[in-house]
Short mmCIF file of C-alpha atoms in Angstrom, two decimals:
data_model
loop_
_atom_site.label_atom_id
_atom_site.label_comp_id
_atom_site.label_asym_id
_atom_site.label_seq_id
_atom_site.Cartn_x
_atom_site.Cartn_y
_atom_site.Cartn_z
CA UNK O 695 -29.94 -34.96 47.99
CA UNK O 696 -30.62 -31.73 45.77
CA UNK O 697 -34.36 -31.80 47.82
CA UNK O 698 -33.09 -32.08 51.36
CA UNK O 699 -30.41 -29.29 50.78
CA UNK O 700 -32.66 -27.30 49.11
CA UNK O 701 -35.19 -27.82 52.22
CA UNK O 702 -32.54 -26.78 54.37
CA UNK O 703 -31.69 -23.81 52.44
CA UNK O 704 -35.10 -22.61 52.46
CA UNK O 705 -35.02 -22.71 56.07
CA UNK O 706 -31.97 -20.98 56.40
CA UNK O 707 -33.21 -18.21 54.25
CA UNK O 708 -36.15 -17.33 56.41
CA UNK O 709 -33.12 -17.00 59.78
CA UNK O 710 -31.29 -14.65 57.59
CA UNK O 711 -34.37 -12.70 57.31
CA UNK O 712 -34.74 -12.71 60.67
CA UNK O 713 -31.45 -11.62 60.92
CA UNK O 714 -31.65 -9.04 58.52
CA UNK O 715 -34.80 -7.60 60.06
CA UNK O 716 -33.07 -7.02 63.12
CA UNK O 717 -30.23 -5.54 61.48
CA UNK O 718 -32.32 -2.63 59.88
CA UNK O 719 -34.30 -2.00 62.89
CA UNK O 720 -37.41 -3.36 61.41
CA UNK O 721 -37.83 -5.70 64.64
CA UNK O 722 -35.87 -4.60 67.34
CA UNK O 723 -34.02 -7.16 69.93
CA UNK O 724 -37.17 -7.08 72.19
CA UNK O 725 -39.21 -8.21 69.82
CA UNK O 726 -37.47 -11.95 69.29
CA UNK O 727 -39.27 -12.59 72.56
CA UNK O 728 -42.74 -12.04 71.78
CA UNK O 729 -42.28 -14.08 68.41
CA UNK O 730 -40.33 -16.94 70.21
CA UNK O 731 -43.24 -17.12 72.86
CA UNK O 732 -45.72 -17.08 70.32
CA UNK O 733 -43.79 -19.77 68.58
CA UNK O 734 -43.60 -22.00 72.25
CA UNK O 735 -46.90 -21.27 73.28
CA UNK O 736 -48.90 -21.09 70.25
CA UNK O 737 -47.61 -22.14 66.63
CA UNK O 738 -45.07 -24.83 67.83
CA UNK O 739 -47.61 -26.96 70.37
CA UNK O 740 -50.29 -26.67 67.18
CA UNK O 741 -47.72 -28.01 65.08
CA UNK O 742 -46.95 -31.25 67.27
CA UNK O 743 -50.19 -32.01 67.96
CA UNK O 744 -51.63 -31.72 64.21
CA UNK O 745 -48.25 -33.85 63.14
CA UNK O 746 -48.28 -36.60 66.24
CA UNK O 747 -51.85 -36.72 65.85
CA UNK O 748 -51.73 -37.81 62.39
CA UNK O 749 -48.69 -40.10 62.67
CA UNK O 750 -47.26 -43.16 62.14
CA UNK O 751 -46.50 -44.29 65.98
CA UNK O 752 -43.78 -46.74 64.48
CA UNK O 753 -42.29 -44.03 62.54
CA UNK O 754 -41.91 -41.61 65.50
CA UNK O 755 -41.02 -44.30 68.22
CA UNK O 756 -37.98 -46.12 66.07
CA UNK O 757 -34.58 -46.54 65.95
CA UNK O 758 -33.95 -42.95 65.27
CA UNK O 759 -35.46 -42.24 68.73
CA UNK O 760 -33.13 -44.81 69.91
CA UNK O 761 -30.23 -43.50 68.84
CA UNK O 762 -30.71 -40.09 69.58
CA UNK O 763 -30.93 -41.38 73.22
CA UNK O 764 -27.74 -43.47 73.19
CA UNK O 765 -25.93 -40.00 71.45
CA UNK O 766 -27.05 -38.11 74.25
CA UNK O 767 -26.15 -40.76 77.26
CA UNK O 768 -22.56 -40.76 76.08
CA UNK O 769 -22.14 -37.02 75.85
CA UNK O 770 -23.80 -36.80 79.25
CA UNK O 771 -21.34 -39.02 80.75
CA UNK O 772 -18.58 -37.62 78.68
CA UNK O 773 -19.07 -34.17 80.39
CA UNK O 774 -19.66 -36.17 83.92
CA UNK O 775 -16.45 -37.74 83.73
CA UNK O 776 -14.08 -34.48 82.96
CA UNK O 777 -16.35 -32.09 85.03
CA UNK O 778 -16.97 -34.06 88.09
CA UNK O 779 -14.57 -36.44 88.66
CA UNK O 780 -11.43 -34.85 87.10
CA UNK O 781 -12.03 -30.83 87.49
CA UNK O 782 -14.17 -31.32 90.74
CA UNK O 783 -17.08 -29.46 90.16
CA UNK O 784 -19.68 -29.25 92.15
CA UNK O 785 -23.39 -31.02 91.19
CA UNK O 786 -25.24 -27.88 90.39
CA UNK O 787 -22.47 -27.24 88.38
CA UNK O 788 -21.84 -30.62 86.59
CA UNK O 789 -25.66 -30.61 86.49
CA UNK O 790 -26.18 -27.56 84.26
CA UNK O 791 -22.85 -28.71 82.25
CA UNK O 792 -24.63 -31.80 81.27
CA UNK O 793 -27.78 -30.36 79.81
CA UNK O 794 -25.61 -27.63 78.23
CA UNK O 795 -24.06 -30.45 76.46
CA UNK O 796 -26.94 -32.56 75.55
CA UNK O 797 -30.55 -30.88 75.95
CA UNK O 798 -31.10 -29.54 72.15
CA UNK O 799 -33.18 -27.06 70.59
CA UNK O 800 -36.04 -29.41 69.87
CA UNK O 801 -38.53 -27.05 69.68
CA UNK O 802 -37.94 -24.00 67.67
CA UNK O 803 -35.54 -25.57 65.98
CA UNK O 804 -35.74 -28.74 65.90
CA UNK O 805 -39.43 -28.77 64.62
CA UNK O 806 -38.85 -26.96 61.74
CA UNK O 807 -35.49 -28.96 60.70
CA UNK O 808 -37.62 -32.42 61.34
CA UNK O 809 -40.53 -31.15 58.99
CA UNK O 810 -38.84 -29.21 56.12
CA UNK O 811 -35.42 -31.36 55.60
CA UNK O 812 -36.92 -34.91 57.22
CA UNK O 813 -40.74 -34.05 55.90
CA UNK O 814 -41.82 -35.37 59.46
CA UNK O 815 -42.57 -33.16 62.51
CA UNK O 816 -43.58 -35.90 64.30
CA UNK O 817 -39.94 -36.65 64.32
CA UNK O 818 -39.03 -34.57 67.55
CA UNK O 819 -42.13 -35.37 69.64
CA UNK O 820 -40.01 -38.32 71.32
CA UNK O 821 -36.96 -36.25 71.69
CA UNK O 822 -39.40 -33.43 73.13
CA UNK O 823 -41.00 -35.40 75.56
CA UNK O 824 -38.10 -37.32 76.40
CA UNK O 825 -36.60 -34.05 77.68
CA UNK O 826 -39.00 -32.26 79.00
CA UNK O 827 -40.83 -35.20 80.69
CA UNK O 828 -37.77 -37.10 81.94
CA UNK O 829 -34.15 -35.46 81.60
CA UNK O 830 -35.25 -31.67 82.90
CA UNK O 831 -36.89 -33.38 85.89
CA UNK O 832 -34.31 -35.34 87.41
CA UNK O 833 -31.86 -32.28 86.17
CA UNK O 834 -34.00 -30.64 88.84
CA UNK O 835 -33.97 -32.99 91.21
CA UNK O 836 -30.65 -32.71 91.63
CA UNK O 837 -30.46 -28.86 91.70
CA UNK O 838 -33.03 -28.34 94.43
CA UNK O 839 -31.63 -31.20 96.49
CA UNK O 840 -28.26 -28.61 96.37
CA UNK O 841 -30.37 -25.59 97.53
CA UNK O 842 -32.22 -27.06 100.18
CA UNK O 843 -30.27 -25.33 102.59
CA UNK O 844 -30.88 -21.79 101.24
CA UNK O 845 -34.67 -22.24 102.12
CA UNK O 846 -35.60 -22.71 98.33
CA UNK O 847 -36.48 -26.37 98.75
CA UNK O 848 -38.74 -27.08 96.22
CA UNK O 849 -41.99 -29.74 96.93
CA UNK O 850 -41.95 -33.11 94.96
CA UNK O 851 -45.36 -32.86 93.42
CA UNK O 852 -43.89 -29.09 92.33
CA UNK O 853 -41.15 -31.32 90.09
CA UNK O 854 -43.15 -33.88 88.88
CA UNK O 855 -45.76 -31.56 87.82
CA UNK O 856 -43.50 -29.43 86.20
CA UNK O 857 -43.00 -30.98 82.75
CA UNK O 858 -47.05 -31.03 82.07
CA UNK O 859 -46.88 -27.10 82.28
CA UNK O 860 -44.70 -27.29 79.22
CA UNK O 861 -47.23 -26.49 76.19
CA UNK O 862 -45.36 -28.69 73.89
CA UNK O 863 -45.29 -31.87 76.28
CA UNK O 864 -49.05 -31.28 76.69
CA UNK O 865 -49.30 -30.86 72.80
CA UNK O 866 -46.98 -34.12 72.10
CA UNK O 867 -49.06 -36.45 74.50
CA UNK O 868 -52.62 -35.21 73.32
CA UNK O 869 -51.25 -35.95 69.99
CA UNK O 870 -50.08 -39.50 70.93
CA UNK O 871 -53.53 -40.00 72.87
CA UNK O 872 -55.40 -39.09 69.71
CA UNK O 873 -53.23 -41.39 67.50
CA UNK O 874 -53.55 -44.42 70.06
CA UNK O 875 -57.08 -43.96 70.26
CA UNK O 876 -57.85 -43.30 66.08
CA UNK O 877 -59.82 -40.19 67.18
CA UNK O 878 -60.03 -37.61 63.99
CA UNK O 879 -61.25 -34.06 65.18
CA UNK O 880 -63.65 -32.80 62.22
CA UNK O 881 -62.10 -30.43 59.94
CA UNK O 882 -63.80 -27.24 61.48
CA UNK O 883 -61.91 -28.17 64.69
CA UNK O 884 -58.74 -28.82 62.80
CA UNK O 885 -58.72 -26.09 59.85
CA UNK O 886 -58.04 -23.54 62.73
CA UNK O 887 -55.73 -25.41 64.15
CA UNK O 888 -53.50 -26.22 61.28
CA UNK O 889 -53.91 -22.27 60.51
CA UNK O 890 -51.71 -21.64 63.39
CA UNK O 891 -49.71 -24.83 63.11
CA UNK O 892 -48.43 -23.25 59.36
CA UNK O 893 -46.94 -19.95 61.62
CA UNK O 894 -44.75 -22.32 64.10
CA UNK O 895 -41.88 -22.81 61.51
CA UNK O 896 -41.65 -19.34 60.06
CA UNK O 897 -41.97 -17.36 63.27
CA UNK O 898 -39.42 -19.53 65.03
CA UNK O 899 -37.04 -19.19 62.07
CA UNK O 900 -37.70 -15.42 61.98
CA UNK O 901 -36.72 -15.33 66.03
CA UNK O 902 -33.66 -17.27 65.45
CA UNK O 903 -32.69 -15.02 63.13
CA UNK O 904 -33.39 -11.96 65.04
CA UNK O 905 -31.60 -13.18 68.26
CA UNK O 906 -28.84 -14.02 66.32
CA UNK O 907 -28.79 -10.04 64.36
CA UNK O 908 -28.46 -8.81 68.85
CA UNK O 909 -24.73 -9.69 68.35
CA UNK O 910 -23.04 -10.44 72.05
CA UNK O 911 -24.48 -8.15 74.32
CA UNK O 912 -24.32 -10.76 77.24
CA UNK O 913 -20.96 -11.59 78.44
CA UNK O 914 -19.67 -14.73 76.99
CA UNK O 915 -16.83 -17.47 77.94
CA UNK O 916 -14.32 -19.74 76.25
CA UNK O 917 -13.06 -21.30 79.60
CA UNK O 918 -12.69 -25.09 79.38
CA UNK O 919 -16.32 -26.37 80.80
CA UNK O 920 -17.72 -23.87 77.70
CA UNK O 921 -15.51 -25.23 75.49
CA UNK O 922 -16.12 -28.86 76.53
CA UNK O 923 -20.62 -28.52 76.42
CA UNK O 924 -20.51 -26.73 73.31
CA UNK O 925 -17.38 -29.26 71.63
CA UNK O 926 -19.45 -32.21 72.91
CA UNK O 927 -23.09 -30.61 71.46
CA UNK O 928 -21.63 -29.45 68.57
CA UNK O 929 -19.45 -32.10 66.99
CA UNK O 930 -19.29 -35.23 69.54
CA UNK O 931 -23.31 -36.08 69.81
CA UNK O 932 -24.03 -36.02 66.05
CA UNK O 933 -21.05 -38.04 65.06
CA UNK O 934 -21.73 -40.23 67.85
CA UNK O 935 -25.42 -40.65 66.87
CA UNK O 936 -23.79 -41.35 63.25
CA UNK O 937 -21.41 -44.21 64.65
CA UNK O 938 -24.09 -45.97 66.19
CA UNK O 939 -26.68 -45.39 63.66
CA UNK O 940 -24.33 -46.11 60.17
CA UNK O 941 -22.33 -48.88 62.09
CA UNK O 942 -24.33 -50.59 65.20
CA UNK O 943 -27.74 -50.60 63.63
CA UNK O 944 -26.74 -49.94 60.06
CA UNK O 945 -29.31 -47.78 59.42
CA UNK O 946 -29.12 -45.58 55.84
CA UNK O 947 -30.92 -42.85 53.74
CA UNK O 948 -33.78 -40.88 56.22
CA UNK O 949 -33.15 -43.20 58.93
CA UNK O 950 -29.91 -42.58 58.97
CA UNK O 951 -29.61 -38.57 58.07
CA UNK O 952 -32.79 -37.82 60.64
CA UNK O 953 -30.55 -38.80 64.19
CA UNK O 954 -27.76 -37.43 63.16
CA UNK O 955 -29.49 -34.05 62.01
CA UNK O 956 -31.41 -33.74 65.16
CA UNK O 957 -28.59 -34.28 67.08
CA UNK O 958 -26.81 -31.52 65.85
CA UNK O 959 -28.96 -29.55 67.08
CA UNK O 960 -27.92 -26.33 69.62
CA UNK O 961 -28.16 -26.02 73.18
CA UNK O 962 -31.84 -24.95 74.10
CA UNK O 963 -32.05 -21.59 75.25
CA UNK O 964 -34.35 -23.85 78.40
CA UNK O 965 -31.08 -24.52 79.87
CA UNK O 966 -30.47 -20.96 80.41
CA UNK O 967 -33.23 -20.40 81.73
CA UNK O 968 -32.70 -22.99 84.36
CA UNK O 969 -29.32 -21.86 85.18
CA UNK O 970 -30.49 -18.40 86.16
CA UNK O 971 -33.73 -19.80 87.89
CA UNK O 972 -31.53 -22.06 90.12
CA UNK O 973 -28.21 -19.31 90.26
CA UNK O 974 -26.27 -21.72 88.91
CA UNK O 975 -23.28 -21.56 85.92
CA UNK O 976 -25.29 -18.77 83.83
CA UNK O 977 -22.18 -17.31 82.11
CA UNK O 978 -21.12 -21.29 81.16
CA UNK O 979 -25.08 -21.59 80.10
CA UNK O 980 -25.50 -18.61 78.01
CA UNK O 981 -22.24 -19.12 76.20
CA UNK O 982 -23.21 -22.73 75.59
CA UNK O 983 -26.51 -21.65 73.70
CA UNK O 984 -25.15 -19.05 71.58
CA UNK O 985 -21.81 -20.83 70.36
CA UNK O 986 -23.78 -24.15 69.97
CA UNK O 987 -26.37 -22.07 67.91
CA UNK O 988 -23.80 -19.98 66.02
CA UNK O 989 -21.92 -23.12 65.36
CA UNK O 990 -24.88 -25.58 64.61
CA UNK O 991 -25.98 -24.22 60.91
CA UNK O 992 -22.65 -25.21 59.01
CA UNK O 993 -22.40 -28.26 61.06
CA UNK O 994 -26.54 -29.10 59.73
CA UNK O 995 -25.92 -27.70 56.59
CA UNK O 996 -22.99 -29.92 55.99
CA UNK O 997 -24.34 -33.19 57.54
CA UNK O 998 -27.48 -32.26 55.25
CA UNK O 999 -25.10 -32.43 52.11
CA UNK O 1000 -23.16 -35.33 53.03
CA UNK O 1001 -26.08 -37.80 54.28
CA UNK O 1002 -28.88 -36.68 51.96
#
């Protein structure tokens, strides 16, 4: 136990220096972009692919996978129940709701959680490309379908193309390739690339930090569909994940901390993104990632304590 806390607190040391950082001016607010795209498009895919690459297939493609998946369907549906069918709102709506509620952090933060507190990167590849590859798509589906009348229909081949300009789905699947097929780069290809791969957790911790050390600048909300996403991300999907893991599969030590961990993890600052590229709920987005990201380190900290 005394390891994985201690992992955890490690990590949570390097956000409070990004935090602090910020605070004194030594990075300013504009600068938690640059180091969060150089963590997304850079040190983060190097990481995955080095860590898939090298993997275990069975260890990544398990039963923590599988209950990770099962947490998120009943959150999604959760949130699909109350939003659509009892306050009536509309899909776009509903749509953006559900990933607010469900699509987590799994790559600046959930790559550094899997690898310092669950010693396996490889952890969040699934949950990475799960998203990315199948959940964001059909999220999109649905949100061009409801703009089609504004003359912003987007092509087919523009959605299912999509995902494979996401650096870390192109990073996760060359990783599995390379696994599946036993191919070993030779170390003067993969000395470089494990150079960068070492920068992916401290820059993304250090980003964290610093958009955390910006305070509220953006307007946020604590009307009910906020309050739902962010109760349902926050608390609901990891102690759902727990139930099924602990009591349906009765899994226990790693097997059993590493689902429940991930799925504690915050909204993804992705779903913001999509809300504003599709003018859709971007105050219920926005508040969704910061509360859920606020909220998210005691909730870790504490499931770190209690499962390790």
């Amino acid at each position: 136990m005394s390891a994985v806390v201690g992992a955890f607190g490690a990590l949570v040391a390097v956000a409070v220096l990004g935090y602090v950082v910020g605070l004194l001016g030594v990075l300013r607010s504009q600068d938690e972009l640059v180091l969060s795209r150089l963590a997304f498009f850079v040190a983060t895919p190097a990481l995955l692919f080095t860590t898939v690459a090298r993997a275990d297939l069975r260890a990544i493609f398990s039963v923590v996978l599988v209950t990770n998946l099962l947490s998120l369907f009943v959150v999604q549906v959760v949130f699909l129940v109350v939003a659509a069918a009892i306050w009536r709102r509309t899909r776009s709506e509903a749509t953006i709701g559900v990933l607010a509620s469900s699509y987590v952090n799994a790559g600046n933060l959930g790559v550094p959680v899997a690898a310092y507190v669950l010693g396996n990167g490889a952890l969040v590849a699934p949950i990475v490309l799960f998203q990315v590859v199948i959940m964001a798509p059909i999220a999109f589906a649905v949100l061009d379908h409801d703009r089609q009348g504004s003359g912003r229909r987007v092509s087919l081949r523009t959605i299912l193309t999509r995902p494979f300009r996401n650096p870390l789905t192109v990073a996760s699947l060359l990783g599995l390739l390379f696994s599946l097929l036993g191919v070993r780069l030779p170390d003067v290809v993969m000395r470089p690339i494990d150079l960068v791969a070492a920068a992916a957790v401290p820059v993304a911790l250090i980003a964290y930090g610093l958009s955390l050390s910006a305070g509220t600048k953006d307007s946020i909300t604590l009307r009910r569909d906020v309050v739902l996403a962010v109760a349902l991300k926050t608390f609901v999907q990891p102690l759902t994940a727990y139930v099924i893991a602990r009591w349906v599969l009765d899994l226990h030590g790693t097997a059993l901390l590493a689902p429940t961990l991930l799925a504690a993890l915050p909204t993804a600052q992705n779903v913001y993104v999509y809300a504003v590229h599709y003018r859709s709920s971007r105050t219920l987005a926005r508040s969704a990632v910061l509360l859920s990201t606020v909220l998210s380190i005691p909730v870790m900290i504490l499931i770190a304590g209690l499962l390790a």
